Structures are given as structure tokens and as C-alpha cells.
mmCIF file of C-alpha atoms in Angstrom:
data_model
loop_
_atom_site.group_PDB
_atom_site.id
_atom_site.type_symbol
_atom_site.label_atom_id
_atom_site.label_comp_id
_atom_site.label_asym_id
_atom_site.label_seq_id
_atom_site.Cartn_x
_atom_site.Cartn_y
_atom_site.Cartn_z
ATOM 1 C CA UNK A 274 94.967 89.580 67.119
ATOM 2 C CA UNK A 275 96.921 87.131 69.291
ATOM 3 C CA UNK A 276 96.341 86.274 72.917
ATOM 4 C CA UNK A 277 94.517 88.588 75.305
ATOM 5 C CA UNK A 278 96.826 89.186 78.271
ATOM 6 C CA UNK A 279 95.906 91.260 81.315
ATOM 7 C CA UNK A 280 98.820 93.023 83.016
ATOM 8 C CA UNK A 281 98.311 94.251 86.570
ATOM 9 C CA UNK A 282 100.473 97.188 87.595
ATOM 10 C CA UNK A 283 101.023 97.821 83.907
ATOM 11 C CA UNK A 284 102.186 101.419 84.252
ATOM 12 C CA UNK A 285 105.346 100.338 86.053
ATOM 13 C CA UNK A 286 108.772 99.526 84.655
ATOM 14 C CA UNK A 287 108.105 95.822 84.091
ATOM 15 C CA UNK A 288 104.661 96.488 82.678
ATOM 16 C CA UNK A 289 105.949 99.030 80.181
ATOM 17 C CA UNK A 290 108.392 96.609 78.575
ATOM 18 C CA UNK A 291 105.890 93.749 78.626
ATOM 19 C CA UNK A 292 103.333 95.888 76.803
ATOM 20 C CA UNK A 293 105.934 96.892 74.203
ATOM 21 C CA UNK A 294 106.797 93.247 73.552
ATOM 22 C CA UNK A 295 103.143 92.162 73.348
ATOM 23 C CA UNK A 296 102.369 94.937 70.859
ATOM 24 C CA UNK A 297 105.372 93.942 68.758
ATOM 25 C CA UNK A 298 104.199 90.323 68.719
ATOM 26 C CA UNK A 299 100.584 91.121 67.812
ATOM 27 C CA UNK A 300 99.025 90.185 71.147
ATOM 28 C CA UNK A 301 96.413 92.281 72.968
ATOM 29 C CA UNK A 302 97.712 93.781 76.220
ATOM 30 C CA UNK A 303 95.009 94.934 78.616
ATOM 31 C CA UNK A 304 96.275 97.045 81.489
ATOM 32 C CA UNK A 305 95.081 97.513 85.037
ATOM 33 C CA UNK A 306 96.656 99.957 87.492
ATOM 34 C CA UNK A 307 95.638 102.238 90.322
ATOM 35 C CA UNK A 308 96.131 105.339 88.125
ATOM 36 C CA UNK A 309 96.870 105.858 84.444
ATOM 37 C CA UNK A 310 100.430 107.144 84.352
ATOM 38 C CA UNK A 311 101.985 106.778 80.896
ATOM 39 C CA UNK A 312 105.344 108.505 81.507
ATOM 40 C CA UNK A 313 107.295 105.246 81.093
ATOM 41 C CA UNK A 314 105.179 104.137 78.132
ATOM 42 C CA UNK A 315 106.032 107.359 76.321
ATOM 43 C CA UNK A 316 109.695 106.315 76.237
ATOM 44 C CA UNK A 317 109.006 103.354 73.932
ATOM 45 C CA UNK A 318 105.451 103.722 72.565
ATOM 46 C CA UNK A 319 103.803 106.158 70.191
ATOM 47 C CA UNK A 320 100.793 108.264 71.212
ATOM 48 C CA UNK A 321 98.584 106.168 68.917
ATOM 49 C CA UNK A 322 99.777 102.932 70.505
ATOM 50 C CA UNK A 323 99.165 104.307 73.998
ATOM 51 C CA UNK A 324 95.675 105.494 73.081
ATOM 52 C CA UNK A 325 94.731 102.055 71.749
ATOM 53 C CA UNK A 326 95.687 100.095 74.874
ATOM 54 C CA UNK A 327 92.590 99.106 76.906
ATOM 55 C CA UNK A 328 93.048 100.480 80.418
ATOM 56 C CA UNK A 329 91.174 99.800 83.662
ATOM 57 C CA UNK A 330 91.641 101.713 86.901
ATOM 58 C CA UNK A 331 91.300 99.514 89.980
ATOM 59 C CA UNK A 332 92.959 98.771 93.307
ATOM 60 C CA UNK A 333 94.584 95.349 93.367
ATOM 61 C CA UNK A 334 93.600 94.855 97.031
ATOM 62 C CA UNK A 335 89.900 95.578 96.289
ATOM 63 C CA UNK A 336 88.498 92.065 96.000
ATOM 64 C CA UNK A 337 85.164 92.978 94.432
ATOM 65 C CA UNK A 338 86.778 95.277 91.899
ATOM 66 C CA UNK A 339 89.262 92.612 90.819
ATOM 67 C CA UNK A 340 86.589 89.923 90.585
ATOM 68 C CA UNK A 341 84.502 92.222 88.385
ATOM 69 C CA UNK A 342 87.415 93.304 86.198
ATOM 70 C CA UNK A 343 88.676 89.810 85.438
ATOM 71 C CA UNK A 344 85.134 88.566 84.857
ATOM 72 C CA UNK A 345 84.716 91.372 82.328
ATOM 73 C CA UNK A 346 88.034 90.935 80.518
ATOM 74 C CA UNK A 347 88.163 87.095 80.523
ATOM 75 C CA UNK A 348 91.872 87.098 79.613
ATOM 76 C CA UNK A 349 93.783 84.157 78.201
ATOM 77 C CA UNK A 350 96.510 84.900 80.716
ATOM 78 C CA UNK A 351 97.260 87.304 83.559
ATOM 79 C CA UNK A 352 100.727 88.695 84.206
ATOM 80 C CA UNK A 353 100.512 89.928 87.770
ATOM 81 C CA UNK A 354 103.032 92.663 88.550
ATOM 82 C CA UNK A 355 101.167 95.059 90.851
ATOM 83 C CA UNK A 356 103.152 95.396 94.078
ATOM 84 C CA UNK A 357 104.789 97.794 96.503
ATOM 85 C CA UNK A 358 108.594 97.689 96.517
ATOM 86 C CA UNK A 359 111.054 96.993 99.359
ATOM 87 C CA UNK A 360 111.314 100.570 100.746
ATOM 88 C CA UNK A 361 107.534 101.046 100.894
ATOM 89 C CA UNK A 362 106.959 97.636 102.480
ATOM 90 C CA UNK A 363 109.615 98.453 105.081
ATOM 91 C CA UNK A 364 108.022 101.789 105.929
ATOM 92 C CA UNK A 365 104.436 100.524 105.879
ATOM 93 C CA UNK A 366 104.223 96.728 106.225
ATOM 94 C CA UNK A 367 100.420 96.761 106.510
ATOM 95 C CA UNK A 368 100.028 98.554 103.189
ATOM 96 C CA UNK A 369 102.627 96.223 101.712
ATOM 97 C CA UNK A 370 100.699 93.165 102.855
ATOM 98 C CA UNK A 371 97.411 94.487 101.495
ATOM 99 C CA UNK A 372 98.835 95.176 98.043
ATOM 100 C CA UNK A 373 101.372 92.367 97.734
ATOM 101 C CA UNK A 374 99.563 89.522 99.507
ATOM 102 C CA UNK A 375 95.847 90.332 99.397
ATOM 103 C CA UNK A 376 96.280 91.642 95.854
ATOM 104 C CA UNK A 377 97.790 88.352 94.730
ATOM 105 C CA UNK A 378 95.070 86.343 96.465
ATOM 106 C CA UNK A 379 92.510 88.470 94.615
ATOM 107 C CA UNK A 380 94.011 87.430 91.273
ATOM 108 C CA UNK A 381 93.725 83.759 92.126
ATOM 109 C CA UNK A 382 90.218 84.174 93.540
ATOM 110 C CA UNK A 383 89.109 85.944 90.372
ATOM 111 C CA UNK A 384 90.497 83.168 88.186
ATOM 112 C CA UNK A 385 88.790 80.597 90.418
ATOM 113 C CA UNK A 386 85.502 82.454 89.921
ATOM 114 C CA UNK A 387 86.025 82.513 86.141
ATOM 115 C CA UNK A 388 86.534 78.788 86.165
ATOM 116 C CA UNK A 389 83.392 78.175 88.181
ATOM 117 C CA UNK A 390 81.471 80.124 85.527
ATOM 118 C CA UNK A 391 82.738 77.929 82.732
ATOM 119 C CA UNK A 392 85.484 80.145 81.298
ATOM 120 C CA UNK A 393 88.560 78.259 80.037
ATOM 121 C CA UNK A 394 91.213 78.308 82.704
ATOM 122 C CA UNK A 395 93.235 81.525 82.659
ATOM 123 C CA UNK A 396 96.987 81.115 83.145
ATOM 124 C CA UNK A 397 98.747 83.216 85.801
ATOM 125 C CA UNK A 398 102.363 84.380 85.684
ATOM 126 C CA UNK A 399 103.297 86.471 88.702
ATOM 127 C CA UNK A 400 106.340 88.434 89.814
ATOM 128 C CA UNK A 401 108.007 86.859 92.782
ATOM 129 C CA UNK A 402 111.532 87.996 93.646
ATOM 130 C CA UNK A 403 115.000 86.831 94.584
ATOM 131 C CA UNK A 404 114.232 88.667 97.839
ATOM 132 C CA UNK A 405 112.787 85.335 99.015
ATOM 133 C CA UNK A 406 116.454 84.405 99.605
ATOM 134 C CA UNK A 407 118.804 85.659 102.293
ATOM 135 C CA UNK A 408 122.329 87.111 101.932
ATOM 136 C CA UNK A 409 125.265 85.302 100.324
ATOM 137 C CA UNK A 410 126.658 84.126 103.668
ATOM 138 C CA UNK A 411 123.549 82.008 104.256
ATOM 139 C CA UNK A 412 124.247 79.705 101.291
ATOM 140 C CA UNK A 413 127.045 77.159 100.964
ATOM 141 C CA UNK A 414 126.151 76.162 97.397
ATOM 142 C CA UNK A 415 127.984 77.751 94.478
ATOM 143 C CA UNK A 416 124.725 78.758 92.785
ATOM 144 C CA UNK A 417 121.247 79.076 94.279
ATOM 145 C CA UNK A 418 118.398 77.862 92.101
ATOM 146 C CA UNK A 419 114.721 77.101 92.458
ATOM 147 C CA UNK A 420 115.161 74.838 95.490
ATOM 148 C CA UNK A 421 117.340 77.206 97.511
ATOM 149 C CA UNK A 422 116.311 77.757 101.121
ATOM 150 C CA UNK A 423 113.903 80.668 101.546
ATOM 151 C CA UNK A 424 115.380 83.109 104.057
ATOM 152 C CA UNK A 425 113.916 86.561 103.376
ATOM 153 C CA UNK A 426 115.270 89.491 105.376
ATOM 154 C CA UNK A 427 112.610 92.040 104.338
ATOM 155 C CA UNK A 428 108.828 92.327 104.593
ATOM 156 C CA UNK A 429 108.783 92.424 100.792
ATOM 157 C CA UNK A 430 110.621 89.113 100.573
ATOM 158 C CA UNK A 431 108.356 87.562 103.191
ATOM 159 C CA UNK A 432 105.285 88.626 101.229
ATOM 160 C CA UNK A 433 106.717 87.003 98.102
ATOM 161 C CA UNK A 434 107.262 83.745 100.005
ATOM 162 C CA UNK A 435 103.617 83.893 101.082
ATOM 163 C CA UNK A 436 102.526 84.389 97.469
ATOM 164 C CA UNK A 437 104.552 81.431 96.248
ATOM 165 C CA UNK A 438 103.010 79.209 98.923
ATOM 166 C CA UNK A 439 99.532 80.508 98.171
ATOM 167 C CA UNK A 440 99.971 79.806 94.465
ATOM 168 C CA UNK A 441 100.897 76.213 95.257
ATOM 169 C CA UNK A 442 97.857 75.911 97.528
ATOM 170 C CA UNK A 443 95.562 77.138 94.736
ATOM 171 C CA UNK A 444 96.981 74.473 92.439
ATOM 172 C CA UNK A 445 96.446 71.722 95.010
ATOM 173 C CA UNK A 446 92.940 72.845 95.973
ATOM 174 C CA UNK A 447 91.634 74.287 92.695
ATOM 175 C CA UNK A 448 94.045 73.219 89.929
ATOM 176 C CA UNK A 449 94.793 76.843 89.020
ATOM 177 C CA UNK A 450 98.105 76.783 87.136
ATOM 178 C CA UNK A 451 100.734 79.454 87.703
ATOM 179 C CA UNK A 452 104.352 80.372 87.189
ATOM 180 C CA UNK A 453 106.271 82.627 89.581
ATOM 181 C CA UNK A 454 109.502 84.299 88.460
ATOM 182 C CA UNK A 455 112.197 85.535 90.868
ATOM 183 C CA UNK A 456 114.372 88.257 89.275
ATOM 184 C CA UNK A 457 117.018 90.142 91.238
ATOM 185 C CA UNK A 458 118.588 93.335 89.840
ATOM 186 C CA UNK A 459 116.624 94.184 86.711
ATOM 187 C CA UNK A 460 117.935 97.169 84.771
ATOM 188 C CA UNK A 461 116.912 99.184 81.733
ATOM 189 C CA UNK A 462 115.259 102.462 80.675
ATOM 190 C CA UNK A 463 112.416 103.385 83.003
ATOM 191 C CA UNK A 464 113.701 101.608 86.125
ATOM 192 C CA UNK A 465 113.321 104.285 88.766
ATOM 193 C CA UNK A 466 111.893 102.734 91.937
ATOM 194 C CA UNK A 467 112.835 99.921 94.303
ATOM 195 C CA UNK A 468 115.953 98.750 96.127
ATOM 196 C CA UNK A 469 117.631 97.387 92.987
ATOM 197 C CA UNK A 470 116.827 100.402 90.798
ATOM 198 C CA UNK A 471 119.968 102.329 91.777
ATOM 199 C CA UNK A 472 122.298 100.957 89.050
ATOM 200 C CA UNK A 473 119.865 102.070 86.342
ATOM 201 C CA UNK A 474 119.390 105.415 88.056
ATOM 202 C CA UNK A 475 123.170 105.794 88.150
ATOM 203 C CA UNK A 476 123.368 105.363 84.364
ATOM 204 C CA UNK A 477 120.625 107.969 83.921
ATOM 205 C CA UNK A 478 122.558 110.375 86.172
ATOM 206 C CA UNK A 479 125.737 109.957 84.108
ATOM 207 C CA UNK A 480 123.834 110.716 80.905
ATOM 208 C CA UNK A 481 122.712 113.956 82.584
ATOM 209 C CA UNK A 482 126.241 114.688 83.832
ATOM 210 C CA UNK A 483 125.202 114.314 87.463
ATOM 211 C CA UNK A 484 126.931 112.597 90.392
ATOM 212 C CA UNK A 485 125.221 109.532 91.855
ATOM 213 C CA UNK A 486 125.930 107.129 94.713
ATOM 214 C CA UNK A 487 124.712 103.541 94.492
ATOM 215 C CA UNK A 488 123.863 102.809 98.154
ATOM 216 C CA UNK A 489 125.181 99.244 98.200
ATOM 217 C CA UNK A 490 128.417 97.442 97.462
ATOM 218 C CA UNK A 491 129.299 93.845 96.660
ATOM 219 C CA UNK A 492 127.871 91.548 94.023
ATOM 220 C CA UNK A 493 124.387 91.189 92.579
ATOM 221 C CA UNK A 494 122.891 89.545 89.493
ATOM 222 C CA UNK A 495 122.074 91.992 86.693
ATOM 223 C CA UNK A 496 119.487 91.125 84.046
ATOM 224 C CA UNK A 497 118.101 93.410 81.338
ATOM 225 C CA UNK A 498 114.367 94.103 81.280
ATOM 226 C CA UNK A 499 114.089 92.766 77.737
ATOM 227 C CA UNK A 500 115.230 89.374 79.048
ATOM 228 C CA UNK A 501 112.722 89.488 81.883
ATOM 229 C CA UNK A 502 109.909 90.495 79.524
ATOM 230 C CA UNK A 503 110.755 87.518 77.322
ATOM 231 C CA UNK A 504 110.541 85.222 80.350
ATOM 232 C CA UNK A 505 107.160 86.504 81.527
ATOM 233 C CA UNK A 506 105.556 86.506 78.096
ATOM 234 C CA UNK A 507 106.930 83.137 77.040
ATOM 235 C CA UNK A 508 105.620 81.587 80.240
ATOM 236 C CA UNK A 509 102.234 83.288 79.886
ATOM 237 C CA UNK A 510 101.691 81.911 76.386
ATOM 238 C CA UNK A 511 102.414 78.267 77.202
ATOM 239 C CA UNK A 512 100.014 75.704 78.690
ATOM 240 C CA UNK A 513 100.574 75.095 82.418
ATOM 241 C CA UNK A 514 99.813 71.985 84.447
ATOM 242 C CA UNK A 515 101.224 72.880 87.848
ATOM 243 C CA UNK A 516 102.259 75.714 90.139
ATOM 244 C CA UNK A 517 105.982 76.305 89.619
ATOM 245 C CA UNK A 518 108.474 78.961 90.674
ATOM 246 C CA UNK A 519 111.675 79.712 88.776
ATOM 247 C CA UNK A 520 114.706 81.639 89.982
ATOM 248 C CA UNK A 521 115.973 84.184 87.456
ATOM 249 C CA UNK A 522 119.728 84.545 86.891
ATOM 250 C CA UNK A 523 121.863 87.212 85.258
ATOM 251 C CA UNK A 524 125.432 88.498 85.192
ATOM 252 C CA UNK A 525 126.855 88.274 88.710
ATOM 253 C CA UNK A 526 128.934 91.435 88.978
ATOM 254 C CA UNK A 527 130.475 93.464 91.789
ATOM 255 C CA UNK A 528 129.193 97.025 92.053
ATOM 256 C CA UNK A 529 132.641 98.457 91.298
ATOM 257 C CA UNK A 530 132.830 96.271 88.186
ATOM 258 C CA UNK A 531 129.374 97.477 87.148
ATOM 259 C CA UNK A 532 130.642 101.055 87.361
ATOM 260 C CA UNK A 533 133.698 100.054 85.284
ATOM 261 C CA UNK A 534 131.386 98.575 82.636
ATOM 262 C CA UNK A 535 129.346 101.778 82.528
ATOM 263 C CA UNK A 536 132.632 103.668 82.096
ATOM 264 C CA UNK A 537 133.324 101.666 78.921
ATOM 265 C CA UNK A 538 130.000 102.787 77.476
ATOM 266 C CA UNK A 539 130.008 106.319 78.905
ATOM 267 C CA UNK A 540 133.568 107.614 79.439
ATOM 268 C CA UNK A 541 133.764 109.696 82.585
ATOM 269 C CA UNK A 542 131.171 107.637 84.431
ATOM 270 C CA UNK A 543 133.674 106.524 87.067
ATOM 271 C CA UNK A 544 134.108 110.155 88.093
ATOM 272 C CA UNK A 545 130.377 110.531 88.648
ATOM 273 C CA UNK A 546 129.219 107.173 90.061
ATOM 274 C CA UNK A 547 130.242 105.975 93.523
ATOM 275 C CA UNK A 548 128.995 103.144 95.691
ATOM 276 C CA UNK A 549 128.744 102.820 99.454
ATOM 277 C CA UNK A 550 127.090 100.791 102.168
ATOM 278 C CA UNK A 551 126.611 97.098 102.774
ATOM 279 C CA UNK A 552 125.912 94.482 100.087
ATOM 280 C CA UNK A 553 122.296 93.751 99.244
ATOM 281 C CA UNK A 554 120.770 91.284 101.743
ATOM 282 C CA UNK A 555 119.918 88.887 98.893
ATOM 283 C CA UNK A 556 122.099 86.092 97.557
ATOM 284 C CA UNK A 557 123.906 87.175 94.402
ATOM 285 C CA UNK A 558 124.650 83.690 93.073
ATOM 286 C CA UNK A 559 121.226 83.061 91.550
ATOM 287 C CA UNK A 560 120.900 80.503 88.777
ATOM 288 C CA UNK A 561 118.176 80.167 86.139
ATOM 289 C CA UNK A 562 119.295 76.935 84.449
ATOM 290 C CA UNK A 563 115.974 75.234 85.232
ATOM 291 C CA UNK A 564 113.966 78.120 83.774
ATOM 292 C CA UNK A 565 116.023 78.184 80.582
ATOM 293 C CA UNK A 566 115.734 74.412 80.226
ATOM 294 C CA UNK A 567 111.950 74.619 80.618
ATOM 295 C CA UNK A 568 111.722 77.426 78.024
ATOM 296 C CA UNK A 569 114.527 76.927 75.467
ATOM 297 C CA UNK A 570 115.588 79.943 73.449
ATOM 298 C CA UNK A 571 114.909 82.646 76.042
ATOM 299 C CA UNK A 572 116.646 85.928 75.265
ATOM 300 C CA UNK A 573 120.086 86.415 76.832
ATOM 301 C CA UNK A 574 121.788 89.827 76.937
ATOM 302 C CA UNK A 575 125.202 89.985 78.644
ATOM 303 C CA UNK A 576 125.681 93.089 80.787
ATOM 304 C CA UNK A 577 127.889 94.926 78.275
ATOM 305 C CA UNK A 578 125.326 94.437 75.527
ATOM 306 C CA UNK A 579 122.448 95.345 77.829
ATOM 307 C CA UNK A 580 124.108 98.601 78.859
ATOM 308 C CA UNK A 581 124.743 99.524 75.227
#
């Protein structure tokens, strides 16, 4: 068996694809979530595989529970995904802060406790987001990378900024290494929640012969979940000696052009998919050159291939 990797929020879209990749590579995924919901897993895993995955029910914002869980598991690495998405954070900022901010602090506190008890230092890779950036009009540069100005317009984005700063503080104070990754519009089977889930949901609607409106226009950066899984897992397996954050790129495509690309794969899609509303309030011109330089050979799937 390879590395033992704990995934928080592992029943979600990201978690599902990360587990699939870890199983394929011979690593040991261990999953924590608030409930055991395997509906996404069932799309890409067999019943026997699902049954064999160690699963722990816990609330990410319950400090004592997270301290106990991570002390029990003693993982080689933690991939921290558990979070509430943009719509939920907008409707209930207090719940969003508890899950997204306190939950992340709990991960770092648990790793700090492991270290104080003599366990080899566990690596942390956590999901930040391109929502730490503001809209396109706020940026003069052609492409926005890791050092772009942080100008979040949502509670969700603000919480991610807090997490990035907290991660850096834990490195300075406690030498806990971490990598944060900032994806934008991640697509693929199983993506069904969050502000940037609508393109994937539109494809699912077309397959069912249903009409669907994507509630934003303009450009965004599309990246397939297999690419994102490769990024998280590659980072989690490597030694870390700092607290770094990498912006994640993708194919920068206008919503109308996305619909046209779906039409090529599923003729008739342009009669079913529409788009309306304002552009996403997040810069579309994201660039991941630094990430790909740091981890050569990361998977790259152009949009047409990803949709196929």
C-alpha cells in the first residue's frame, strides 16, 4: 500500500475524483465527511471499492473531533476539501465561516498536535479558490498568477483569503508545510453544486434532453476534474518546505463558446442550453505557469478533450 492520505469532505465532487485516482495509484484514501453519501462515488467506483474505503463521520468545525480523528489516523498527508460553497456562504456567512475558516484552522491545529506528539510532519494540501480574486476589470495584467492582488467579492472568497494567510502564519510560527490550490471553473461528472457548477449541469441536462440556462455570461477558465485531482495528489505526495499558494489555470472560454463546444460533442445542445446574467465576479485570465513549473508533467486536458 502507498501513502495514507486523509481527504476531508471526501463525498463531494473533488473528493470523489481524488479517491478514484488514489485507488488507481495504490495509495490508501481515508475519508472524513459530515455524512456518508456515496452517490458520486457510485459513478466511478465499484461497490467493493466503496466498501473498502475507511470512512469517518465528523464535523470539520468540531475542534475536538478533528484533533481526535487526525491523531487516530496519523496520515502521511491531508487533502482538505471540506467547505461550503459560494451560495451557502452568501446566505449564511456565519455557517460559512465556521466550516470554511474554523474548519481549516482545525486541520492545522490537529497537525500541530501530531507534531508535538512526535509524529512525522503531515503535509497539508488545501482547496483555496480563484474567488480570492476580483472581476476582470480589476486587473490590468494579461494573466493573473500567484501574486495577483486579492480582491474577493464574496464571503466565500474572503474566507479563502483568510485560510491562505492562516496557512502562512502556521508555517512561520510552527513550520507546518502546506500547499493551497486556487481552481476556478472545474467541470466533470458529479459536479452539481456551487457557483461554477452550471456548465457541467448544462451538459447533464443536454444528455437528458432538457433545457438549461447557465446563469452567467462572459469568460471563465475551465479545467477538468482529472487535471485538478492530479494537481492535488501530486502536491500531497511531495516533500514541502514552505507554505505556498498556486493559482490554477485552464481554457479561458466565453460562455457562448463553451455552449458551441458542447454542441460539437452533443449535436442539438445549442437549442437546449442558454446563458444569461452578468459575468462571474472572478478574473477569468488565471495562469498556472508557476504551478506547472513546480510540478512538471501535470495532466493537461484541453476543453474539447475534457468534454469528450
